[in-house]
Coordinates of C-alpha atoms in Angstrom, one line a residue:
Chain A
M1 CA 53.5 37.4 -47.3
A2 CA 56.9 38.2 -46.1
F3 CA 59.4 35.3 -46.1
P4 CA 59.2 34.2 -42.5
Y5 CA 63.0 34.3 -41.8
T6 CA 62.9 38.1 -42.4
V7 CA 63.1 39.2 -38.7
A8 CA 65.3 41.5 -37.2
T9 CA 67.5 39.0 -35.3
N10 CA 69.4 36.5 -37.3
V11 CA 68.3 33.3 -35.3
P12 CA 66.6 31.2 -37.7
T13 CA 63.3 29.7 -37.0
A14 CA 60.8 27.6 -39.4
S15 CA 57.3 25.8 -39.3
L16 CA 59.2 22.4 -39.1
E17 CA 62.5 22.3 -37.1
L18 CA 64.7 19.1 -37.0
D19 CA 68.3 18.2 -35.6
A20 CA 70.2 15.9 -37.4
D21 CA 73.9 14.7 -37.7
V22 CA 73.9 14.9 -41.4
L23 CA 71.8 16.8 -43.7
V24 CA 71.9 15.8 -47.7
I25 CA 70.6 18.3 -50.0
G26 CA 69.6 16.5 -53.3
G27 CA 67.7 13.2 -53.6
G28 CA 69.3 12.0 -57.0
P29 CA 72.0 9.1 -57.2
A30 CA 74.8 11.4 -55.2
G31 CA 72.3 12.5 -52.4
T32 CA 70.8 9.0 -52.1
W33 CA 74.0 7.0 -51.9
A34 CA 75.3 9.7 -49.5
A35 CA 72.3 9.5 -47.2
I36 CA 72.6 5.8 -47.1
A37 CA 76.3 5.6 -46.4
A38 CA 75.9 8.4 -43.7
A39 CA 73.0 6.3 -41.9
S40 CA 75.1 3.3 -42.2
K41 CA 78.0 5.3 -39.7
G42 CA 74.9 5.5 -37.3
A43 CA 74.3 9.1 -38.2
R44 CA 70.6 10.6 -37.9
V45 CA 70.1 11.6 -41.4
V46 CA 67.6 14.0 -43.2
L47 CA 67.6 14.5 -47.3
V48 CA 65.7 17.3 -48.6
D49 CA 65.0 17.5 -52.4
K50 CA 63.3 20.2 -54.2
G51 CA 61.4 17.9 -56.1
F52 CA 60.6 14.5 -55.2
C53 CA 63.5 12.1 -54.2
G54 CA 63.1 9.2 -56.9
S55 CA 62.1 11.2 -59.8
S56 CA 63.9 14.5 -59.5
G57 CA 67.3 15.3 -61.5
A58 CA 68.9 14.0 -64.7
T59 CA 69.1 10.3 -63.9
A60 CA 65.4 9.2 -63.1
P61 CA 63.8 9.9 -66.5
S62 CA 66.9 8.6 -68.4
G63 CA 68.9 5.5 -69.1
T64 CA 72.7 5.9 -68.2
G65 CA 75.9 3.7 -68.8
V66 CA 77.9 3.0 -65.6
W67 CA 81.7 3.1 -65.6
Y68 CA 81.6 -0.5 -64.3
V69 CA 84.8 -2.3 -64.9
P70 CA 85.8 -5.6 -63.4
P71 CA 89.1 -5.4 -61.3
D72 CA 91.2 -7.0 -64.0
P73 CA 94.0 -4.8 -64.2
A74 CA 94.5 -4.8 -68.0
R75 CA 90.7 -4.0 -68.5
R76 CA 91.0 -1.3 -65.7
A77 CA 94.2 0.4 -67.5
K78 CA 92.3 0.3 -70.9
A79 CA 89.4 1.9 -69.1
M80 CA 91.6 4.7 -67.6
N81 CA 93.6 5.1 -70.6
S82 CA 90.7 5.7 -72.9
R83 CA 89.6 8.5 -70.9
W84 CA 93.1 10.1 -70.3
D85 CA 93.4 12.1 -73.3
L86 CA 89.8 12.9 -73.9
G87 CA 89.8 15.0 -70.7
G88 CA 92.6 16.7 -71.8
R89 CA 95.0 14.9 -69.3
L90 CA 93.5 16.9 -66.3
A91 CA 91.9 13.9 -64.6
D92 CA 93.9 12.3 -61.5
P93 CA 94.8 8.9 -62.1
A94 CA 94.5 8.1 -58.4
W95 CA 90.7 9.3 -58.0
M96 CA 89.9 7.4 -61.4
R97 CA 91.3 4.2 -59.7
R98 CA 89.2 5.0 -56.6
V99 CA 86.1 5.5 -58.5
L100 CA 86.5 2.2 -60.3
D101 CA 87.1 0.5 -57.3
R102 CA 83.9 2.0 -55.5
T103 CA 81.7 2.2 -58.3
Y104 CA 82.3 -1.7 -58.7
D105 CA 81.5 -2.3 -55.2
N106 CA 78.4 0.0 -55.2
V107 CA 76.9 -1.6 -58.5
N108 CA 77.5 -4.8 -57.1
Q109 CA 75.5 -3.6 -54.0
L110 CA 72.8 -2.7 -56.2
A111 CA 72.4 -6.2 -57.5
Q112 CA 72.3 -7.4 -53.8
W113 CA 69.4 -4.9 -53.1
G114 CA 67.5 -6.5 -56.1
Y115 CA 68.2 -4.1 -59.0
P116 CA 66.8 -5.9 -62.0
F117 CA 70.0 -6.5 -64.2
S118 CA 69.3 -8.3 -67.1
D119 CA 71.7 -11.1 -68.3
D120 CA 74.0 -11.7 -71.2
G121 CA 72.2 -14.9 -72.5
E122 CA 74.9 -17.1 -70.8
G123 CA 74.1 -16.2 -67.1
R124 CA 76.4 -13.3 -66.7
S125 CA 74.3 -10.3 -65.5
I126 CA 75.3 -7.1 -67.3
R127 CA 76.2 -4.3 -64.8
T128 CA 77.4 -1.5 -67.3
S129 CA 73.9 0.5 -67.2
L130 CA 71.0 1.3 -65.4
D131 CA 67.8 2.3 -66.1
G132 CA 66.9 5.6 -64.6
P133 CA 63.3 5.0 -63.2
D134 CA 64.3 1.5 -61.6
Y135 CA 67.5 2.8 -60.2
M136 CA 65.8 5.8 -58.4
R137 CA 63.0 4.1 -57.4
L138 CA 65.2 1.5 -55.6
M139 CA 67.4 4.1 -54.0
R140 CA 64.4 5.9 -52.6
K141 CA 63.3 2.6 -51.0
R142 CA 66.8 1.8 -49.7
T143 CA 67.3 5.4 -48.5
K144 CA 63.8 5.2 -46.6
S145 CA 64.9 1.7 -45.4
A146 CA 68.0 2.9 -43.9
G147 CA 66.2 5.1 -41.5
V148 CA 66.7 8.4 -43.4
K149 CA 63.7 11.2 -43.0
I150 CA 63.1 12.3 -46.6
L151 CA 61.5 15.9 -47.0
D152 CA 60.0 16.1 -50.6
H153 CA 59.2 19.4 -52.4
S154 CA 61.5 21.0 -50.0
P155 CA 64.0 23.6 -51.6
A156 CA 67.0 24.4 -49.3
L157 CA 67.2 28.3 -49.8
E158 CA 70.2 28.8 -47.5
L159 CA 72.9 27.2 -45.2
L160 CA 73.2 27.7 -41.7
R161 CA 76.6 28.2 -39.9
D162 CA 77.9 28.4 -36.4
E163 CA 80.3 30.7 -34.7
S164 CA 83.3 29.5 -36.1
G165 CA 81.9 29.5 -39.6
A166 CA 81.5 25.7 -40.2
V167 CA 78.2 24.6 -41.8
A168 CA 75.5 24.1 -39.3
G169 CA 72.6 23.1 -41.5
A170 CA 70.1 24.5 -43.9
A171 CA 66.8 26.2 -43.8
G172 CA 64.1 26.4 -46.8
I173 CA 60.4 26.1 -47.8
R174 CA 57.9 23.1 -48.0
R175 CA 56.6 24.7 -51.2
Q176 CA 53.4 22.2 -51.1
R177 CA 52.5 23.6 -47.7
G178 CA 53.6 27.1 -48.1
D179 CA 55.6 27.1 -45.0
S180 CA 59.3 26.7 -43.9
W181 CA 61.7 23.9 -43.0
L182 CA 65.2 24.4 -40.9
V183 CA 67.6 21.5 -40.2
R184 CA 70.3 21.9 -37.7
A185 CA 73.1 19.5 -38.4
G186 CA 76.8 18.8 -37.8
A187 CA 77.4 17.9 -41.7
V188 CA 75.8 18.8 -45.0
V189 CA 76.4 17.1 -48.3
I190 CA 75.7 19.3 -51.2
A191 CA 74.1 16.9 -53.8
T192 CA 72.2 19.5 -55.6
G193 CA 73.4 18.5 -59.2
G194 CA 75.0 20.8 -61.7
C195 CA 73.3 23.8 -63.6
A196 CA 71.6 23.4 -66.8
F197 CA 69.9 26.8 -66.8
L198 CA 66.2 25.8 -67.0
S199 CA 67.0 24.5 -70.7
K200 CA 64.3 21.7 -70.5
A201 CA 67.0 19.0 -71.3
L202 CA 65.7 15.9 -69.8
G203 CA 65.2 15.9 -66.1
C204 CA 67.4 19.3 -65.8
N205 CA 65.1 21.7 -64.6
V206 CA 65.4 21.2 -61.1
L207 CA 69.3 21.6 -61.7
T208 CA 69.8 25.3 -61.1
G209 CA 73.3 25.4 -59.6
D210 CA 71.4 25.9 -55.7
G211 CA 74.1 24.2 -54.1
L212 CA 76.8 26.0 -55.8
L213 CA 75.5 29.3 -54.5
L214 CA 74.7 27.9 -51.0
A215 CA 78.1 26.6 -50.7
A216 CA 79.7 29.8 -52.2
E217 CA 77.9 32.0 -49.5
L218 CA 79.7 30.0 -46.8
G219 CA 83.1 30.5 -48.8
A220 CA 83.6 27.1 -50.8
E221 CA 85.3 27.2 -53.7
L222 CA 84.7 25.8 -57.2
S223 CA 86.9 24.2 -59.5
G224 CA 86.8 23.6 -63.5
M225 CA 83.8 25.8 -64.2
E226 CA 85.1 26.4 -67.6
F227 CA 84.3 23.1 -68.4
S228 CA 80.5 23.9 -68.7
T229 CA 79.6 23.9 -72.7
A230 CA 77.5 20.5 -72.8
Y231 CA 74.9 20.7 -75.1
A232 CA 72.9 17.6 -75.9
M233 CA 71.0 16.8 -79.1
A234 CA 67.3 16.4 -79.1
L235 CA 64.4 16.5 -81.6
E236 CA 63.7 20.3 -82.2
G237 CA 61.3 21.3 -79.7
G238 CA 61.6 18.1 -77.5
S239 CA 63.7 17.4 -74.0
V240 CA 65.0 13.5 -74.5
T241 CA 68.4 14.3 -75.0
K242 CA 70.3 11.2 -76.2
T243 CA 73.2 12.2 -78.3
R244 CA 75.0 8.6 -78.6
F245 CA 72.0 7.4 -81.2
Y246 CA 72.7 10.0 -83.3
D247 CA 76.1 8.2 -83.9
W248 CA 74.0 6.4 -86.7
A249 CA 72.6 9.5 -88.0
T250 CA 73.4 11.4 -91.1
F251 CA 72.7 15.2 -90.8
T252 CA 71.5 17.5 -93.6
F253 CA 69.9 20.7 -94.4
E254 CA 66.5 21.8 -94.9
D255 CA 66.8 20.9 -98.5
G256 CA 68.4 17.3 -98.0
S257 CA 71.9 18.1 -98.8
P258 CA 74.4 16.8 -96.3
I259 CA 76.0 19.0 -93.7
P260 CA 79.8 18.7 -94.5
G261 CA 81.6 17.6 -91.2
A262 CA 78.6 17.3 -89.2
A263 CA 78.5 14.5 -86.5
S264 CA 77.0 13.7 -82.9
K265 CA 80.8 13.0 -81.9
G266 CA 83.4 15.3 -83.1
G267 CA 81.2 17.6 -85.3
R268 CA 78.6 18.7 -82.9
S269 CA 80.2 22.1 -83.2
V270 CA 79.5 22.2 -87.0
I271 CA 76.0 21.6 -86.1
A272 CA 75.9 24.5 -83.5
R273 CA 77.1 26.6 -86.1
V274 CA 74.6 25.7 -88.6
L275 CA 71.7 25.9 -86.1
Q276 CA 72.7 29.6 -85.3
S277 CA 71.1 30.5 -88.9
Q278 CA 69.0 27.5 -89.9
R279 CA 67.7 24.3 -89.0
V280 CA 69.4 20.9 -89.1
F281 CA 67.7 17.5 -89.8
A282 CA 68.9 13.9 -88.8
Q283 CA 67.9 10.8 -89.7
L284 CA 69.3 7.3 -88.4
D285 CA 70.0 5.9 -91.7
K286 CA 73.0 4.1 -90.5
A287 CA 71.3 1.8 -88.2
D288 CA 69.5 -1.5 -89.7
A289 CA 66.5 -3.4 -88.3
E290 CA 68.4 -5.3 -85.9
T291 CA 70.3 -2.3 -84.3
E292 CA 66.9 -0.5 -84.5
Q293 CA 65.7 -3.3 -82.1
A294 CA 68.7 -2.9 -79.7
M295 CA 68.1 0.7 -79.6
R296 CA 64.5 0.6 -78.8
Y297 CA 65.0 -1.6 -75.8
A298 CA 68.2 -0.2 -74.4
Q299 CA 66.7 3.6 -74.6
P300 CA 62.9 3.5 -74.8
N301 CA 62.6 7.1 -74.0
F302 CA 64.7 8.4 -77.1
F303 CA 61.7 6.9 -79.2
L304 CA 59.2 8.5 -76.8
P305 CA 58.8 11.8 -78.5
L306 CA 59.6 10.8 -81.9
D307 CA 56.7 8.2 -82.0
R308 CA 54.4 10.6 -80.3
V309 CA 55.1 13.3 -83.0
G310 CA 54.7 10.5 -85.5
I311 CA 58.2 10.4 -87.0
D312 CA 60.1 7.4 -87.8
P313 CA 63.7 8.4 -87.4
F314 CA 65.0 5.4 -89.4
K315 CA 63.0 6.3 -92.6
Q316 CA 62.4 10.0 -92.0
R317 CA 64.5 13.2 -91.7
F318 CA 63.4 15.1 -88.5
P319 CA 64.5 18.5 -87.1
V320 CA 67.0 18.5 -84.2
T321 CA 68.2 21.1 -81.7
L322 CA 71.0 21.1 -79.2
L323 CA 70.2 21.8 -75.6
L324 CA 72.3 23.3 -73.0
E325 CA 73.4 20.8 -70.0
G326 CA 76.0 23.3 -68.8
T327 CA 77.8 21.9 -66.1
V328 CA 75.3 18.6 -65.7
R329 CA 77.4 17.2 -68.4
G330 CA 80.5 19.4 -67.8
T331 CA 82.8 18.6 -65.4
G332 CA 82.9 22.1 -63.0
G333 CA 81.6 22.0 -59.6
L334 CA 82.5 22.4 -55.8
R335 CA 86.3 21.9 -55.3
I336 CA 86.8 18.8 -53.4
V337 CA 89.9 19.0 -51.1
D338 CA 90.4 15.4 -50.0
H339 CA 89.4 11.9 -50.5
S340 CA 86.4 12.3 -48.2
C341 CA 84.9 14.7 -50.9
A342 CA 85.1 17.7 -48.3
T343 CA 84.9 21.2 -49.6
T344 CA 87.0 24.2 -48.2
V345 CA 84.3 25.0 -45.4
A346 CA 84.3 22.7 -42.4
G347 CA 81.6 20.2 -42.3
L348 CA 80.5 20.7 -45.7
Y349 CA 80.9 18.0 -48.4
A350 CA 80.0 17.8 -52.0
A351 CA 78.8 14.9 -54.2
G352 CA 77.9 14.0 -57.8
D353 CA 77.1 16.7 -60.3
A354 CA 77.5 19.5 -57.7
A355 CA 80.8 18.6 -57.2
T356 CA 83.7 19.0 -59.7
R357 CA 84.3 16.0 -61.7
E358 CA 87.6 16.9 -63.3
L359 CA 89.3 14.6 -60.8
V360 CA 87.8 11.4 -62.7
C361 CA 87.0 13.0 -65.9
G362 CA 89.3 16.0 -66.5
A363 CA 88.1 18.5 -69.0
F364 CA 85.4 16.5 -70.9
T365 CA 82.6 13.9 -70.2
G366 CA 81.4 12.1 -73.0
G367 CA 78.5 10.7 -71.6
G368 CA 76.5 9.6 -68.2
S369 CA 78.8 6.7 -67.7
H370 CA 81.7 8.6 -66.0
N371 CA 79.0 11.0 -64.1
A372 CA 77.0 7.9 -62.8
A373 CA 80.1 6.3 -61.3
W374 CA 81.2 9.6 -59.9
A375 CA 77.9 10.3 -58.6
M376 CA 77.6 6.9 -56.5
S377 CA 81.2 6.9 -55.4
S378 CA 81.3 10.4 -54.3
G379 CA 78.0 10.3 -52.6
F380 CA 79.3 7.3 -50.7
W381 CA 82.5 9.1 -49.7
A382 CA 80.7 12.4 -48.7
G383 CA 78.0 10.5 -46.5
S384 CA 80.2 8.2 -44.9
A385 CA 82.7 11.2 -43.9
A386 CA 79.7 13.6 -43.2
G387 CA 78.2 10.6 -41.2
D388 CA 81.6 10.3 -38.9
H389 CA 81.8 14.2 -38.6
G390 CA 78.0 14.9 -37.5
R391 CA 78.3 12.3 -35.2
H392 CA 81.5 13.5 -33.5
L393 CA 79.7 17.3 -33.2
H394 CA 76.4 15.4 -31.7
G395 CA 75.2 17.4 -28.7
R396 CA 77.8 19.9 -28.8
A397 CA 76.2 23.5 -28.1
R398 CA 76.6 25.8 -31.2
K399 CA 75.0 28.9 -32.1
F400 CA 73.1 29.1 -35.4
A401 CA 73.2 31.9 -37.9
R402 CA 71.8 32.2 -41.5
A403 CA 74.2 32.4 -44.4
G404 CA 72.1 33.1 -47.0
G405 CA 72.5 36.3 -49.2
V406 CA 71.0 37.9 -52.2
G407 CA 67.4 37.4 -52.6
I408 CA 66.8 36.1 -49.1
V409 CA 68.3 38.5 -46.6
D410 CA 66.6 41.9 -46.8
G411 CA 67.8 44.6 -48.8
S412 CA 66.8 48.2 -49.4
S413 CA 66.2 48.0 -53.2
R414 CA 62.9 46.6 -54.7
A415 CA 62.8 42.8 -55.0
I416 CA 64.0 40.5 -57.7
D417 CA 61.7 39.6 -60.8
A418 CA 62.9 36.0 -61.0
A419 CA 61.6 35.3 -64.3
V420 CA 63.1 38.3 -65.7
L421 CA 66.3 37.7 -64.1
T422 CA 66.4 34.0 -65.4
R423 CA 65.7 35.1 -69.1
T424 CA 68.5 37.5 -68.7
V425 CA 71.2 34.9 -67.7
Q426 CA 69.6 32.5 -70.3
D427 CA 70.1 34.9 -73.1
E428 CA 74.1 34.9 -72.0
V429 CA 74.6 31.1 -71.8
W430 CA 72.2 29.5 -74.1
P431 CA 73.6 31.0 -77.4
Y432 CA 76.0 28.7 -79.0
D433 CA 78.2 31.3 -80.2
R434 CA 78.7 32.3 -76.3
N435 CA 79.0 29.4 -74.7
Y436 CA 79.9 26.6 -76.9
L437 CA 82.0 28.4 -79.3
R438 CA 83.7 30.8 -77.1
S439 CA 85.9 33.8 -77.6
G440 CA 87.7 36.3 -75.3
E441 CA 85.8 39.1 -76.6
R442 CA 82.2 37.6 -76.4
L443 CA 83.0 36.1 -72.8
T444 CA 84.1 39.6 -71.5
D445 CA 81.1 41.1 -73.1
S446 CA 78.6 38.5 -71.6
L447 CA 80.6 39.3 -68.3
G448 CA 80.0 43.1 -68.2
R449 CA 76.3 42.4 -68.3
L450 CA 76.3 39.5 -65.9
D451 CA 78.5 41.4 -63.2
G452 CA 76.1 44.5 -63.9
L453 CA 73.1 42.2 -63.2
W454 CA 74.7 41.2 -60.0
S455 CA 75.2 44.7 -58.7
G456 CA 71.8 45.6 -59.6
I457 CA 70.2 42.9 -57.4
R458 CA 72.7 42.4 -54.6
T459 CA 70.9 44.8 -52.2
A460 CA 67.2 43.7 -53.3
Q461 CA 64.6 43.0 -50.8
S462 CA 64.0 39.2 -49.7
A463 CA 61.6 37.5 -52.1
T464 CA 58.1 36.5 -50.9
I465 CA 57.6 32.8 -49.8
D466 CA 56.0 32.0 -53.2
E467 CA 59.0 33.4 -55.2
A468 CA 61.5 32.4 -52.7
Q469 CA 62.6 29.3 -54.8
R470 CA 62.4 31.0 -58.1
T471 CA 64.6 34.0 -57.0
R472 CA 67.2 31.8 -55.3
E473 CA 67.5 29.8 -58.7
G474 CA 67.8 33.0 -60.5
V475 CA 70.5 34.3 -58.4
A476 CA 72.2 30.8 -58.4
M477 CA 72.3 30.6 -61.9
L478 CA 73.5 34.3 -62.3
A479 CA 76.6 33.2 -59.9
T480 CA 77.2 30.1 -61.7
A481 CA 77.5 32.0 -65.0
R482 CA 79.7 34.3 -63.7
W483 CA 82.1 31.4 -62.4
M484 CA 82.0 29.7 -65.5
Y485 CA 82.7 32.6 -68.0
R486 CA 85.3 34.1 -65.6
S487 CA 86.9 30.8 -65.7
A488 CA 86.4 30.4 -69.6
L489 CA 88.2 33.8 -69.8
S490 CA 91.1 32.8 -67.5
R491 CA 92.1 29.4 -69.9
K492 CA 93.6 30.9 -72.7
E493 CA 93.6 27.7 -74.6
S494 CA 91.2 25.1 -76.0
R495 CA 91.1 21.7 -73.7
G496 CA 88.7 19.0 -73.5
M497 CA 85.2 20.4 -73.8
H498 CA 86.6 24.1 -73.3
K499 CA 87.0 25.7 -76.8
R500 CA 88.3 28.9 -77.4
E501 CA 88.0 30.4 -81.1
D502 CA 90.7 32.7 -80.2
F503 CA 93.0 30.3 -78.5
P504 CA 92.2 27.0 -80.6
Q505 CA 95.4 25.0 -79.5
K506 CA 95.9 23.1 -76.4
D507 CA 98.9 24.9 -74.3
D508 CA 100.4 22.7 -71.7
S509 CA 101.7 25.3 -69.9
Q510 CA 97.7 25.5 -68.5
L511 CA 97.6 22.2 -67.5
H512 CA 96.3 23.1 -64.1
Y513 CA 92.7 23.3 -62.3
T514 CA 91.0 26.7 -62.5
T515 CA 89.4 27.3 -59.1
T516 CA 87.0 30.3 -58.4
G517 CA 84.5 31.6 -56.2
G518 CA 83.2 34.6 -54.5
L519 CA 79.9 36.6 -55.2
D520 CA 80.2 40.2 -55.4
E521 CA 83.8 39.9 -56.4
V522 CA 84.4 36.7 -58.4
W523 CA 88.0 35.6 -58.2
I524 CA 90.1 33.2 -60.1
G525 CA 93.0 31.1 -59.0
H526 CA 95.0 27.9 -60.0
E527 CA 95.8 24.6 -58.6
R528 CA 98.2 22.2 -59.7
A529 CA 97.1 19.0 -61.7
P530 CA 98.6 15.6 -61.3
S531 CA 101.7 15.8 -63.3
P532 CA 101.8 13.3 -66.5
E533 CA 105.3 12.4 -65.7
L534 CA 103.9 10.6 -62.3
E535 CA 101.3 8.6 -64.5
V536 CA 101.5 5.2 -64.5
L537 CA 98.3 4.6 -66.4
A538 CA 99.6 1.4 -68.5
A539 CA 100.3 -0.4 -65.3
Chain B
M1 CA 54.3 18.8 -71.7
I2 CA 51.7 17.3 -69.7
E3 CA 48.5 17.9 -71.5
V4 CA 45.6 15.3 -70.4
I5 CA 44.7 13.7 -67.2
S6 CA 41.8 11.0 -68.0
E7 CA 38.7 11.7 -66.0
D8 CA 37.8 8.1 -66.7
R9 CA 41.1 6.6 -65.6
C10 CA 42.2 8.8 -62.6
T11 CA 41.3 7.9 -59.1
G12 CA 42.6 10.8 -57.5
C13 CA 45.2 9.1 -56.0
N14 CA 47.5 12.2 -56.3
I15 CA 50.9 10.2 -56.8
C16 CA 51.4 12.8 -59.8
V17 CA 51.2 15.7 -57.4
N18 CA 54.0 14.0 -55.2
V19 CA 56.4 12.6 -57.9
C20 CA 56.4 15.6 -60.3
P21 CA 59.9 17.1 -59.8
T22 CA 58.7 20.6 -60.7
N23 CA 55.2 20.8 -59.1
V24 CA 53.2 21.2 -61.9
F25 CA 49.9 19.9 -60.6
D26 CA 47.6 20.8 -57.5
P27 CA 45.3 18.1 -55.6
V28 CA 41.5 18.8 -55.6
P29 CA 39.7 17.5 -52.4
G30 CA 37.3 14.9 -53.5
G31 CA 38.4 15.1 -57.1
I32 CA 41.1 14.7 -59.6
P33 CA 44.4 16.7 -60.0
T34 CA 44.8 20.0 -61.8
I35 CA 47.4 21.1 -64.2
T36 CA 48.0 24.3 -62.4
R37 CA 51.8 25.2 -63.7
Q38 CA 52.0 23.7 -67.1
D39 CA 54.8 26.0 -68.0
D40 CA 57.0 24.5 -65.3
C41 CA 56.4 21.0 -67.1
Q42 CA 60.1 20.0 -68.3
T43 CA 58.7 17.1 -70.3
C44 CA 60.5 14.5 -68.1
F45 CA 57.5 12.0 -68.4
M46 CA 57.9 11.1 -64.9
C47 CA 54.4 11.5 -63.9
E48 CA 53.3 9.2 -66.6
V49 CA 55.8 6.5 -65.4
Y50 CA 54.4 6.7 -61.8
C51 CA 50.7 6.8 -62.6
P52 CA 49.4 3.5 -61.6
E53 CA 46.0 4.0 -63.7
D54 CA 47.8 4.9 -67.0
A55 CA 45.5 8.3 -66.7
L56 CA 48.4 10.9 -67.9
Y57 CA 49.7 11.9 -71.1
V58 CA 52.5 13.8 -71.6
A59 CA 52.8 15.4 -75.4
P60 CA 56.3 15.2 -76.9
L61 CA 57.2 18.9 -77.0
T62 CA 58.3 21.3 -74.7
T63 CA 57.5 24.1 -76.8
A64 CA 53.7 23.6 -77.9
V65 CA 50.3 22.4 -76.6
T66 CA 48.9 20.1 -79.3
G67 CA 45.2 20.0 -77.8
V68 CA 44.9 16.1 -78.0
T69 CA 41.9 14.9 -76.1
S70 CA 41.6 11.8 -74.0
A71 CA 39.1 10.2 -76.5
E72 CA 41.7 10.5 -79.1
L73 CA 44.6 8.9 -77.0
E74 CA 41.9 6.1 -76.0
A75 CA 41.4 5.2 -79.5
K76 CA 45.0 5.1 -80.3
D77 CA 45.7 3.2 -77.5
I78 CA 48.7 5.5 -76.2
F79 CA 47.6 5.8 -72.4
G80 CA 50.6 3.7 -70.7
S81 CA 52.6 3.0 -73.7
Y82 CA 55.5 4.4 -71.9
R83 CA 55.0 2.6 -68.9
K84 CA 54.8 -0.4 -71.3
S85 CA 58.0 0.2 -73.1
I86 CA 60.2 0.6 -69.9
G87 CA 59.1 -2.7 -68.7
W88 CA 56.7 -1.1 -65.7
I89 CA 53.9 -3.2 -67.1
R90 CA 54.3 -6.7 -67.0
G91 CA 55.7 -8.3 -70.3
G92 CA 55.8 -4.5 -72.2
R93 CA 59.8 -4.9 -72.9
P94 CA 61.1 -7.9 -74.4
R95 CA 64.8 -7.9 -74.6
P96 CA 66.3 -8.8 -78.0
T97 CA 68.9 -11.6 -78.0
P98 CA 72.5 -10.7 -77.0
E99 CA 73.6 -10.9 -80.7
I100 CA 71.2 -8.0 -81.4
M101 CA 72.1 -6.1 -78.4
K102 CA 76.0 -6.1 -79.2
R103 CA 75.0 -4.0 -82.3
L104 CA 75.3 -1.0 -79.9
D105 CA 78.6 -1.8 -78.9
H106 CA 81.0 -1.3 -81.1
H107 CA 80.2 1.7 -83.3

C-alpha cells in the first residue's frame, strides 16, 4: 500500500483531519506542559505522541531529580554557580534564573494538582524529585482536563507549511489503525525529545530525533549538537540507566582487580576505554545497609533488573555497560531565538530535550535534574507563546503544503531499507571510540560514510505506510548524526561533555555556541555565548 | 524484554496495547493480547506498571529471552513486584526515615 500522501498535487489529505490553534508534537513532560499552557491561553490544542502520552519517553519509566531551589538569593546563587564551570561556562545566567523561577512555580503547581510529594518528617514536602510514572500519569490527566485532544500512537511524519514558509501543522499516521492524520495549526511546538539512536537506554527508544528532522526540513537551526556524547551506565544487557548509584561502586576487571581511575563521575571515559576490549564489573560496596534502604526507596527501578537476574549488587560483582543517550542527556537541540522558545521558523517553537539546553546547562548535564527543570519551563513558555500565536492566526486563510523530505516524498530510486539504515547509523554513533572519545580523524571518517549514506537515500521512493515511521526515524537519526559530528569536528577543543583526543584542552577563544542545520548540505555557524565578564552569578 | 502475559490473570482489557510506547502488543478480539513485536520492546517496564491485574512480566535484559513461564513467576510471587516497589499497590513502598534518606544527599 502506497503512503496516502503520495499524490500528484502537494495538497495534503488524511483519514483524520483536524484544525487547531496549536499542535504539540510529543507527549512527555515538555509536551504536556506546553499543551496545558497553550490551552490556558484559550487555544484549541491537539497533542500527538508516537507512543502513549503518559508512558512515552525518558521520564515516564524513571525517577528524576528536579532543579527546584527556593527563591533565596544565596541558595539560588549557589545552585547556579555549581553548574557554571561544569557546563564549560556556556550556560546563560539570565536563562538559568528564568528556569529556576519557572521550575519553582511549576513544581508547586504539581503539588496543588495533587502530586504525592513525600515530606521530610517535619511537615515540609520534598519537591526536588519526581517519580516518572506518577508524574507523567498526572500530566496526562491534567492535559486531558485542560481540554487538549490527545492522539496516541500517532507519529508525526512531516510538518506542513503555508505560502510564507511559516509552519502550518503536521501530518502523520495512526499506526494502530493503519491510516493517517493531519492537523492544520497556527503554531506547532516540537517536544519530541532528544535522540538516543535506539540504544534501549531506559525509555529512550521513542527518541530518534524526529522533531529535529521535521523542523530542519522547514529551515530551523540547531545549536550545541557537539554536546551529544552522553552514555549512561547499566547492567550489561539491561536497560535501566541510573549512573548516580554507581558513585557507591568499585569497578573491576573480570579477574577482580580494580580498574585504575574508573569512576561513574570523572572516570567514565576510563570505563569506556576498557569496555572496548573487555568486560567491566561493578559492585556497590561503598554503600552500607542503610544507604541500600534509601536507594531502594529512591529508585526502585535501579534494582528491578538486578533483582530479576538474581544479583545482589551490594555483595556481588556484576557486569556493566554504557548505553548511548546521545542528545537526550546531552545539551544540543533546536536553536531557540527568544524567551518564548521560538525557533528560527515562524510559528515553530521547541521545548524539552528537542531544544538546545545550552542556555541552562552549557556543555554538560550531570543528570536529569536540569533537563527536568528545562522541560517543564521551556514547555510552559513554548506552549504559552504558541497559544497566543495560534489564536492570533485563527480563521486566517492559508495555503497548506507538505514540508517533508527524504523517505516521505516520492523519488526515483528504490525505497529506504529502514533497518539497514538504522544499523549503519548506529555503527557510527554507538562506538565509544567514535562518539565518546572523539578525534578529528575518526569524526571525518564517520562523516564521509554518513554523508555518503545521505546521498544514497535522498532520492528514494516514499515508504509504505507500514514502513513510514521506521523510515523517517532512520532518516532523522542519520540527519542528527551528521549535525552532531559536523559540530563536533568544528569545535577544536574539549569543553563540557565534548572531549577531543586531538584537542584535549579547553580553548576560551571557542567560547561560542555552534549552530548547524541543513540536510543535503550541513552548514556550521557560530553564535556569541554570554560573556563571562557580564556574569553576576555571585549576586 | 516483555515475555509473559499470564492467561490466568489477564482480563483482556488491552491497557498494555495502549500504553506500550513502542507498540509491542496487538489486541485479540475476545482474547488476551499477543506479544507481536517483541524485538521492539525497549524494556521500560511501563506495561507492567499499568497492568491492573499484575498479569505481565518483563524480563530484565534487552538482549536475551529467558523462557520463564507463568507458573514459575507465580511460584516466586514475582507478578506485580515492580508495581509494588513504586507504590502503585497500596503499602508497597514504605519510606525510610529522613535520617536514612539523607544518606543519598552528600556523596
